[in-house]
XYZ file of C-alpha atoms in Angstrom:
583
model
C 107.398 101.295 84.585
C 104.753 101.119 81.919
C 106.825 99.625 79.428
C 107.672 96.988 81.634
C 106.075 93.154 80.746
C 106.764 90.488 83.131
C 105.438 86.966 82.452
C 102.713 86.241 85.467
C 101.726 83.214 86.580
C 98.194 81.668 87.785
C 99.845 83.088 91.091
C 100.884 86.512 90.801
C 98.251 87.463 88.370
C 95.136 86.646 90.610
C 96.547 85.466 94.031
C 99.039 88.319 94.993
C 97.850 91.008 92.222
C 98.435 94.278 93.410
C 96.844 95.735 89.939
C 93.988 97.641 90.766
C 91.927 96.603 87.806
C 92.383 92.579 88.472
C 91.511 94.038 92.457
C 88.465 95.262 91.070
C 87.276 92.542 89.090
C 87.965 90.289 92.497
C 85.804 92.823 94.162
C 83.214 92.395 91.733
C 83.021 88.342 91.601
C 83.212 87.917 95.166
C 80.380 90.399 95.706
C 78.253 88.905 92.862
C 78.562 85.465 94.715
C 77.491 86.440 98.149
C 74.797 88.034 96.350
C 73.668 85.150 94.702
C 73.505 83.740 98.327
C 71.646 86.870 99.601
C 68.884 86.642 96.931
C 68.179 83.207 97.215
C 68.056 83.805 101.145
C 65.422 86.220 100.536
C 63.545 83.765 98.158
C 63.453 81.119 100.994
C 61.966 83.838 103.523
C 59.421 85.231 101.176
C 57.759 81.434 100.762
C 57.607 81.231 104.640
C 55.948 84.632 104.383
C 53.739 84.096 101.934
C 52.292 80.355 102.701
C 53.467 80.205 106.392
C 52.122 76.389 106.846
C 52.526 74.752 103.466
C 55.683 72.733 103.604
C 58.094 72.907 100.379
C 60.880 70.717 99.893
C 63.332 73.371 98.838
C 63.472 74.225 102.879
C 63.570 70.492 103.490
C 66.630 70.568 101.229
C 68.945 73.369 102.172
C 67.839 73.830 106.129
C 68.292 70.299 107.352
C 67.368 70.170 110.968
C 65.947 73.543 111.373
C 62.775 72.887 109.472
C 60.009 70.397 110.018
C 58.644 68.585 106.839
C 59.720 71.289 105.029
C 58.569 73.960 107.524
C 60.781 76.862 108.235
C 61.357 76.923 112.379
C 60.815 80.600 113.593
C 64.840 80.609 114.900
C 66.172 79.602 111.260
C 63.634 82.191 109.576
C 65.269 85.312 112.309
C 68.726 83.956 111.147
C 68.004 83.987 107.291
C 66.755 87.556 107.285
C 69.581 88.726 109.934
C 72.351 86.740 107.387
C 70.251 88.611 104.215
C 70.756 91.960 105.283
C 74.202 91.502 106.667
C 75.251 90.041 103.311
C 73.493 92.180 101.285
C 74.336 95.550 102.670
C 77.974 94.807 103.481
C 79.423 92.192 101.003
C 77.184 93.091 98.505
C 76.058 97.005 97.710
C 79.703 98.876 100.035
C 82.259 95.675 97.922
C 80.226 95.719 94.812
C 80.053 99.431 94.215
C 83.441 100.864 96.590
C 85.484 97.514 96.174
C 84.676 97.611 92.249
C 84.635 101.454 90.870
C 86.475 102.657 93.139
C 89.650 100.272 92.601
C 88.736 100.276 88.680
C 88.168 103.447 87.922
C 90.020 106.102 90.661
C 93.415 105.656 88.899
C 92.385 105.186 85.233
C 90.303 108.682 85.686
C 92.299 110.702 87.191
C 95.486 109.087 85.273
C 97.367 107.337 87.615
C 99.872 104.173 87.617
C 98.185 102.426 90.239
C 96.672 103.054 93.535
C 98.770 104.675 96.072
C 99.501 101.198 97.677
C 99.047 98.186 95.523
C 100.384 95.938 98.826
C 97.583 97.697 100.613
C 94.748 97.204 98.132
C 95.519 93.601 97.853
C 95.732 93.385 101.601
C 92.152 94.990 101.611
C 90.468 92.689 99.176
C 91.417 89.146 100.702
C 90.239 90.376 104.140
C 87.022 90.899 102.530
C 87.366 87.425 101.044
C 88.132 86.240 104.197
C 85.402 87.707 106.231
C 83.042 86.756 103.279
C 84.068 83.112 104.328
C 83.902 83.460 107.599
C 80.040 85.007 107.174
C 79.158 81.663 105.045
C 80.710 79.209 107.274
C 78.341 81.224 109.970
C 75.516 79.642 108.257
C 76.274 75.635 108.821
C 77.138 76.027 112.474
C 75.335 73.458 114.534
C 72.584 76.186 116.428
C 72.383 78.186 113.216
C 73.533 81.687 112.216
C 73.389 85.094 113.702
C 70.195 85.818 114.523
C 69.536 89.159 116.149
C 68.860 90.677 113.100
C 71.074 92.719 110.340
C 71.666 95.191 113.117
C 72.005 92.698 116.147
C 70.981 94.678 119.114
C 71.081 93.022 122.349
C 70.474 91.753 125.087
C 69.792 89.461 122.112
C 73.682 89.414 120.451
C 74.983 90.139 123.765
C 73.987 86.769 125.734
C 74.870 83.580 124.181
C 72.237 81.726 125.847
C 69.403 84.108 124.686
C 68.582 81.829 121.585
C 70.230 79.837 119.061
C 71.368 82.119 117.042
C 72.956 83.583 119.786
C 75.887 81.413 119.876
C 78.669 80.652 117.612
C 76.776 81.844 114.712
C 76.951 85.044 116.795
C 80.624 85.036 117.607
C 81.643 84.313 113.589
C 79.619 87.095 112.743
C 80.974 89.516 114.455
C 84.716 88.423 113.921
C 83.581 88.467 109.690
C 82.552 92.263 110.879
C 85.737 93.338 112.541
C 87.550 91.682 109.195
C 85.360 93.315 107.241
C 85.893 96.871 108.809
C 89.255 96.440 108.403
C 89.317 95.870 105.002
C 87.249 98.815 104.294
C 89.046 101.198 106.151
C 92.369 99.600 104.178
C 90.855 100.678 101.136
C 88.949 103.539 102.365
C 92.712 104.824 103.066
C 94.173 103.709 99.983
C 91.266 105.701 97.517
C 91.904 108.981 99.420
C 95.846 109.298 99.491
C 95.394 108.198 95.610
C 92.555 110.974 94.616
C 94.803 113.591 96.658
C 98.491 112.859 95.584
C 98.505 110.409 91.868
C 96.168 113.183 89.802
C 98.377 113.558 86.390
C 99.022 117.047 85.264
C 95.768 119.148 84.759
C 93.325 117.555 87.017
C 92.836 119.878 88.810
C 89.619 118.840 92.056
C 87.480 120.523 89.233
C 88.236 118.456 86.410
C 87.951 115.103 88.529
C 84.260 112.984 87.113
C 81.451 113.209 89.547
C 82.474 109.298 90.075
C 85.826 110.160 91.460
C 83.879 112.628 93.468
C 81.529 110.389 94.895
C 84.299 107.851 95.737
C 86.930 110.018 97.167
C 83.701 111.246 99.405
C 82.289 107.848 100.251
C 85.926 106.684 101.429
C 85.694 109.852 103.967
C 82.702 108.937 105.373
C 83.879 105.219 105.562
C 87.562 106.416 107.433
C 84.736 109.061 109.865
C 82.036 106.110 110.826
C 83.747 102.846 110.321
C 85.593 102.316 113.221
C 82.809 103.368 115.358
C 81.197 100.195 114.455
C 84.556 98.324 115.351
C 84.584 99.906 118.761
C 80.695 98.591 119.215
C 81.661 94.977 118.368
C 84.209 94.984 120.626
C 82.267 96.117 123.452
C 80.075 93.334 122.309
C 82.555 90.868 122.244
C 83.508 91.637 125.843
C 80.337 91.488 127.010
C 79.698 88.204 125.422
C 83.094 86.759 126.450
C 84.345 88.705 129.480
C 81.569 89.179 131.525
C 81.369 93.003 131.494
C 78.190 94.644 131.226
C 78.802 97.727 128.485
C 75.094 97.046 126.861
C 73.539 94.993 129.548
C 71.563 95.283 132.938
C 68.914 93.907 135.053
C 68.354 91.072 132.916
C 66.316 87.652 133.510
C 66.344 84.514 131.344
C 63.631 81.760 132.704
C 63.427 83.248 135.844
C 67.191 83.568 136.530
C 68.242 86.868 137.763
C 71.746 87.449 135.571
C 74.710 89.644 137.666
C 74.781 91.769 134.573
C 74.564 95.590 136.427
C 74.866 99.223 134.479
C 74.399 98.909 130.622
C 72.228 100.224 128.369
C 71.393 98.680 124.966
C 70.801 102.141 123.781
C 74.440 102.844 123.814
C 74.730 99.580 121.188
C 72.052 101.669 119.593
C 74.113 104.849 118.827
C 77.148 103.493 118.303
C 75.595 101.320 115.676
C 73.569 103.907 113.917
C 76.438 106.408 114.075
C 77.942 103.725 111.305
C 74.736 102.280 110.001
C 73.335 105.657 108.722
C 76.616 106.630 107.095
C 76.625 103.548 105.946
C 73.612 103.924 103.779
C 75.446 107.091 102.031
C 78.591 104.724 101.643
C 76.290 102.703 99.859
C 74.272 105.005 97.519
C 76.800 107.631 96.620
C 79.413 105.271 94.831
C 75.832 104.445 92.819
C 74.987 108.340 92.458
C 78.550 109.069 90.648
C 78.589 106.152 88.638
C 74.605 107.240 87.758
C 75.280 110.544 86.668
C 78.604 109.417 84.560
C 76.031 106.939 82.984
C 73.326 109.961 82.267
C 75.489 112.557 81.042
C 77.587 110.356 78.466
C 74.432 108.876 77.112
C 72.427 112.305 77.260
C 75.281 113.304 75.002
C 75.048 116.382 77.302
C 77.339 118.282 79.737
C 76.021 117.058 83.648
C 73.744 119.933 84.775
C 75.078 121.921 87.622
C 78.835 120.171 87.574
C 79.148 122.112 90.932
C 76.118 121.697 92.666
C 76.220 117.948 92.214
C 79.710 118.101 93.995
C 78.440 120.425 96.923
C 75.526 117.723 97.135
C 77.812 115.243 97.730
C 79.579 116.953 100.787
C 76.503 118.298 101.970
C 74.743 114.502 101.995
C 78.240 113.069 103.636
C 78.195 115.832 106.531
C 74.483 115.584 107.315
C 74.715 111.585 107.000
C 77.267 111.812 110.000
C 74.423 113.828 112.318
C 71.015 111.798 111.336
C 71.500 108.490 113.177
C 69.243 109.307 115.905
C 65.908 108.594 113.607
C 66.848 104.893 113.592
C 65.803 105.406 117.589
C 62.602 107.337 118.101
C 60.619 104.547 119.391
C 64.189 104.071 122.083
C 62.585 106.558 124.911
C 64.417 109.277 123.610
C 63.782 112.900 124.238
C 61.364 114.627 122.545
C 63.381 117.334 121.749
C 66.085 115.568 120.802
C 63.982 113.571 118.460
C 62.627 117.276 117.151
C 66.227 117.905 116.771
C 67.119 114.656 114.381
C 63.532 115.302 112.467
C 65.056 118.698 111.205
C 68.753 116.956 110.140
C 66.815 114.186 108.502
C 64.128 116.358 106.603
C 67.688 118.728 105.436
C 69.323 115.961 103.838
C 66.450 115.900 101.283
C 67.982 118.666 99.817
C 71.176 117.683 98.489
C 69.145 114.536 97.324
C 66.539 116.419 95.763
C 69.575 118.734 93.937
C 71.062 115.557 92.404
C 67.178 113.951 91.366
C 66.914 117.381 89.836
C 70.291 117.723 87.626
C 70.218 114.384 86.643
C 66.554 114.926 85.119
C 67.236 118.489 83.913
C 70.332 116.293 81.839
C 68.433 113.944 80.251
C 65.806 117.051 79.375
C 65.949 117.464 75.441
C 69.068 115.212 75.231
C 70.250 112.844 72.557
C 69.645 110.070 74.707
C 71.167 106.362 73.586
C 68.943 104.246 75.353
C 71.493 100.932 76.154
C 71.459 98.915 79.284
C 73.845 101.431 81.576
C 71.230 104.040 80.622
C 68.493 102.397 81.601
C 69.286 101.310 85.013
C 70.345 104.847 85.649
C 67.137 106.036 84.665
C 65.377 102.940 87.054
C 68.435 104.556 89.623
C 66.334 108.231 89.652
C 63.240 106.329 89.748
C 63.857 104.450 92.534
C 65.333 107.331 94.798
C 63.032 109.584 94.094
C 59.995 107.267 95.095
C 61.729 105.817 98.216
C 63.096 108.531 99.262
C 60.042 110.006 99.324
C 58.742 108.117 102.026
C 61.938 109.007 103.987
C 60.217 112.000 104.845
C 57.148 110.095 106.733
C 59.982 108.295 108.412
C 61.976 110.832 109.308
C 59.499 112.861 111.021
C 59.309 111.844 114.845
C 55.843 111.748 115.318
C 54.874 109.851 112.188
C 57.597 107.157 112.550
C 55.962 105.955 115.713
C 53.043 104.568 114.107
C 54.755 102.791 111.066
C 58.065 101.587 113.176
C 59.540 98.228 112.816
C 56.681 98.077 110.295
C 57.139 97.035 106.610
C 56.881 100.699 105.345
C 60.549 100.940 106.226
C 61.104 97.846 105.044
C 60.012 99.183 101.478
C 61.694 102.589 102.241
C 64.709 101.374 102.882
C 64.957 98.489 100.145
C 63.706 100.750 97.216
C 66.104 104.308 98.373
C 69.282 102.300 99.039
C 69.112 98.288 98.155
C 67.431 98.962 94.618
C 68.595 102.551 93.856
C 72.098 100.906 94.871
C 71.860 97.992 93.031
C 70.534 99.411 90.005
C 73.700 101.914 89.784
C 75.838 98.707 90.518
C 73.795 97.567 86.975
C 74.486 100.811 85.210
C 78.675 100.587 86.056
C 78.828 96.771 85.191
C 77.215 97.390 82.193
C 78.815 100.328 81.253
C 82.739 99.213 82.054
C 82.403 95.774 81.319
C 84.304 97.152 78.252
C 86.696 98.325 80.063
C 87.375 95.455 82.609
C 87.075 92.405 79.904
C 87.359 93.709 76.403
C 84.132 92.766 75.647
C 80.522 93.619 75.237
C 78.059 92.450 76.801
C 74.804 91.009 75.167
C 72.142 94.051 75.016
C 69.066 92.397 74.041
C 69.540 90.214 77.428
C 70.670 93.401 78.929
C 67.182 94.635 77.751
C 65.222 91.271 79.130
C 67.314 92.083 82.578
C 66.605 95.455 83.215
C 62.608 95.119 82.211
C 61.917 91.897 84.527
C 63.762 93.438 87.125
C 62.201 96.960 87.687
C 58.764 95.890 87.303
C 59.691 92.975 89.473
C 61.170 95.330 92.408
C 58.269 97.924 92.498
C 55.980 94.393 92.294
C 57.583 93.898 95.892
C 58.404 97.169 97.478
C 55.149 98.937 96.314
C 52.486 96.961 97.890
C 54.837 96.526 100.831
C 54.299 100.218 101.612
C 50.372 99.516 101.946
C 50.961 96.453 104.304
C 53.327 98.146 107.072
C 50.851 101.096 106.781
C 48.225 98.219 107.664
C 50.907 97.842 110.996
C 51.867 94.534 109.716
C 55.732 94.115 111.660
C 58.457 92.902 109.959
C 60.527 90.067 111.202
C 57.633 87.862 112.076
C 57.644 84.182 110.492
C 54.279 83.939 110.575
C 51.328 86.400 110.742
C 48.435 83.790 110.883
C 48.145 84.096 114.977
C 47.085 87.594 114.567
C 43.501 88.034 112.562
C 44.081 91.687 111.943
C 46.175 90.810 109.876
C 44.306 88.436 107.513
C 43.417 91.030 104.469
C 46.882 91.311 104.010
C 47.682 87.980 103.358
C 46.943 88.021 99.605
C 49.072 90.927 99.544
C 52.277 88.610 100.670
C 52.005 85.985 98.253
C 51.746 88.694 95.370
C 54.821 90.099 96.871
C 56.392 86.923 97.132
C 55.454 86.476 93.555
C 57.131 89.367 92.248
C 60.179 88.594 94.171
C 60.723 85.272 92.784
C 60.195 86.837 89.383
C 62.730 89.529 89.972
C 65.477 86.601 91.887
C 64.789 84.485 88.590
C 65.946 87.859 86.342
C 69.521 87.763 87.854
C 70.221 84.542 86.080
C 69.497 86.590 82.807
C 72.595 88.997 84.393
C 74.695 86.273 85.578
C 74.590 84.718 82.102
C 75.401 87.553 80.177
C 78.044 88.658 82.805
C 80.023 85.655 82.887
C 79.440 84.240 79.441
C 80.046 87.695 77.216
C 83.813 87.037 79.689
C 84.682 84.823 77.249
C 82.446 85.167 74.263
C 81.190 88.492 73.694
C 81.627 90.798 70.756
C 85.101 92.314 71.298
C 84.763 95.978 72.387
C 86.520 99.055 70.818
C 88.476 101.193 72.566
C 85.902 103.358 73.665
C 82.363 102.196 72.523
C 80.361 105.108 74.690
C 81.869 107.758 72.715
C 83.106 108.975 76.344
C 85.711 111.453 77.602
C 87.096 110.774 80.654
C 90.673 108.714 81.043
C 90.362 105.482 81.287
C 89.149 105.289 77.672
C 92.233 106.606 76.269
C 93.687 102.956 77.574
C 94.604 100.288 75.224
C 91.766 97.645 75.125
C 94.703 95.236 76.501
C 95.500 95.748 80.053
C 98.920 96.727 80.527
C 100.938 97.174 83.939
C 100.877 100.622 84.522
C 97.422 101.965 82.676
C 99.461 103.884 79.469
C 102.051 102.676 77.634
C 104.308 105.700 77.816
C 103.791 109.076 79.092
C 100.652 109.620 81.176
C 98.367 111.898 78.903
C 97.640 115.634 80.245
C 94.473 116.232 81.039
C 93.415 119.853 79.289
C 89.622 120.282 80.152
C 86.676 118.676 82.572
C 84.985 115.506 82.202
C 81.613 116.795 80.359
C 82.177 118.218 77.143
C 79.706 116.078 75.302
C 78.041 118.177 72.119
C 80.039 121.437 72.554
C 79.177 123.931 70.043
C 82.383 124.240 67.168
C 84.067 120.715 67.617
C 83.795 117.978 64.859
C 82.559 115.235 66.934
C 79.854 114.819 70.118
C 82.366 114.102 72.871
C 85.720 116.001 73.196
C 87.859 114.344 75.528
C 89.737 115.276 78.763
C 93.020 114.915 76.724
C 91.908 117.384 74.005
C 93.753 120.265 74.098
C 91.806 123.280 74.027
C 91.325 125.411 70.673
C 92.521 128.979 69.858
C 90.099 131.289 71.204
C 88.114 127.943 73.020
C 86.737 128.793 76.790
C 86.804 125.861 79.058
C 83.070 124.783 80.149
């Protein structure tokens, strides 16, 4: 099989490829698109935040009739920010982190052909293209997008008439959704049959690289929480469509007394969560394996605590699967079932703080090469550790009343997952853009990227923090109706500032990406000085990974700067020495 050439055409070779590394590389593009469209949503909201009256003619351009002389209407800005977070959390951070590592890298490190379906994985990615479309051609629709919000509770999602945004923007987005679920539980499928059964001889679970780890457990989760989300949409779509009443009751539109009788909108509620807190994890822990590969290569040091960081990993997966109730404590719940959520939130800081901890106590006294991977990793720990420490204000019951629906969480959540997410998203490009193109990308615009864009993101999220603790709510157009809320104006357009400064560093990335495609200084076969698999590769992609014999694999991933070998790195193929202990 892996001596095997065939001549592909336009066609076969990015159409109806069922290689996992072209898969990934579609994964990658597609995601780097719709975020392109998710920033520059974000950079159209922040100037309606910021100068809520001034009129600028970039709205008057791209919003057509939902503006007024270059005013944002308050139905188009609700849509924008619902369409942002969809985007962003779902066709940007699960496709652009699962859909690219995952496919790349789960058969080249734990030396396989291919994944365990190729049919299947292809079948995966073009429904995500497909509901990708489907989500864009949401936003030209005559009423306007979706625009219940990123997590569309209803009555508003549920009731067409409710507002514009309730309409056929509504029903595309949930049909990209359903698409979309299926796709990920397609590949979900496909990553755990291939971590289980396609391991060459050797790798043994305790060998795997904390990246196959993270992905094999991230797929779990995915398979565990993802259809509970398709089972909410369709109760949605029936109330929408079929006149049931799953999520809806006693409800009046302009004095009209609907027959809706029985539902509760706080069943939409759990359902959702039960996905959208897992979801967070399927976010972040593709972006914790790929961080501590990053670290511990360019430590040039073993990872600290190999095992703890895998019992982390299950330990955050459970406990993600039993937390979704602190999305809800402003929903009437029960106090003591809020107490009960509190204690499962305030746990899962444990595993965290156990992975902030080894990857810190790696880098301690190590030889560290301080290139572009390395440095998002680093802005990775950064990030987590000073988001996620206002998870615990959140998480508590009685302190999350007060700064609810606020922008606190709005900070929390956008520096712990969004940035912490896409930074490690950074670090893998970065650091396997060797391995996907051949090539190198350009590290002094690397170096350009990385700066602009951390102090950009703690420009925005920081200050944020101070403003939701001020009770400013999120999801409001405008704040000038409310004269509390004055002082804090000054804060927004700083904020806005920032953001436009960080939106304006991803052309930096999108240059380098897609230039250094074609142009960039042609890489060796393994410029890290790594050891796991997929290094061993020839720089050419051939069908099949290895030409040949699929190498053995003789030790773990991690022995970087082991006392009595010639070099700093020893890889996984190295047979071990006379006398030699594995680590």
């Amino acid at each position: 099989m892996s001596d095997h050439h065939h001549k592909e055409t336009f066609i076969t070779k990015y159409v109806f490829s069922t290689d996992h590394k072209m898969i990934s590389k579609q994964y990658l593009v597609t995601g780097i698109f719709m975020g392109v469209i998710g920033v520059f949503m974000s950079m159209l909201f922040r100037l309606q935040i910021a100068w809520p009256e001034k009129s600028f003619s970039i709205i008057e351009a791209f919003l057509g009739h939902h503006q007024d002389g270059g005013v944002m209407s308050p139905d188009i800005y609700l849509a924008i920010v619902t369409i942002h977070g969809t985007i962003m959390v779902f066709f940007v951070l699960t496709a652009g982190l699962s859909g690219t590592f995952s496919n790349l890298l789960i058969p080249l490190q734990i030396g396989a052909r291919d994944m365990a379906s190729g049919f299947l994985n292809m079948v995966s990615y073009w429904l995500f293209f497909l509901s990708s479309i489907i989500m864009v051609i949401s936003l030209f629709v005559e009423a306007g997008p979706a625009s219940a919000g990123w997590t569309i509770y209803p009555p508003l999602s549920a009731l067409p008439q409710a507002i514009p945004g309730s309409g056929m923007g509504m029903t595309l987005w949930l049909i990209s959704m359903a698409i979309f679920i299926a796709s990920s539980l397609m590949g979900a499928l496909n990553y755990i049959v291939t971590v289980l059964n396609l391991r060459t001889v050797g790798m043994k679970m305790t060998r795997l690289p904390l990246t196959i780890w993270a992905f094999f457990v991230t797929a779990i989760i995915g398979v565990v929480s993802f259809p509970v989300l398709l089972s909410a949409a369709l109760l949605l779509i029936f109330d929408r469509s079929f006149g049931t009443s799953f999520y809806l009751s006693d409800i009046f539109i302009q004095g009209e007394v609907l027959h809706y009788q029985g539902g509760s909108p706080v069943l939409f509620e759990h359902l959702f969560w039960f996905l959208g807190h897992p979801e967070v994890y399927i976010v972040i822990l593709p972006a914790m394996g790929i961080v501590s590969e990053v670290i511990a290569c360019n430590s040039r040091k073993p990872i600290f605590g190999y095992r703890a960081m895998i019992g982390s990993i299950i330990a955050i997966a459970f406990l993600s699967t039993i937390v979704w109730g602190h999305h809800m404590f402003v929903s009437g719940m029960n106090p003591f079932l809020g107490s009960v959520f509190t204690f499962t939130t305030l746990l899962i800081a444990i595993p965290s703080a156990v992975k902030a901890f080894n990857w810190i106590t790696t880098m301690w006294k190590g030889n560290i090469q301080m290139n572009t991977a390395m440095l998002f990793s680093i802005g990775f720990v950064s990030t987590f550790i000073s988001g996620g420490l206002t998870g615990i204000v959140l998480g508590d019951s009685a302190l999350d009343i007060n700064v609810h629906d606020t922008y606190f969480v709005v900070a929390h959540f956008h520096l712990v997952m969004g940035v912490s997410a896409i930074y490690g998203m950074f670090a893998g490009v970065y650091h396997w853009f060797p391995k996907m193109y051949g090539r190198m990308m350009n590290k002094t615009l690397g170096y350009w990227h990385f700066w602009i864009t951390v102090v950009a993101a703690y420009g925005v999220f920081f200050p944020m923090h101070f403003v939701g603790l001020a009770g400013l709510p999120r999801r409001y157009y405008s704040n000038t109706a409310f004269p509390l809320f004055d002082d804090v104006a000054d804060v927004n357009i700083v904020i806005t500032m920032f953001a436009i400064m960080g939106g304006a560093a991803q052309i930096i990335f999108l240059a380098n990406f897609f230039i250094s495609i074609y142009k960039g200084k042609k890489a060796t076969q393994n410029p890290w000085k790594a050891n796991t698999l997929e290094w061993t590769t020839p720089i050419e992609h051939v069908h099949g990974n290895w030409p040949g014999k699929i190498p053995e694999v003789h030790r773990w991933a991690y022995d970087y700067s082991k006392p009595g070998q010639e070099e700093d790195y020893v890889t996984q193929i190295t047979p071990l020495k006379e006398g030699e202990e594995e680590s």
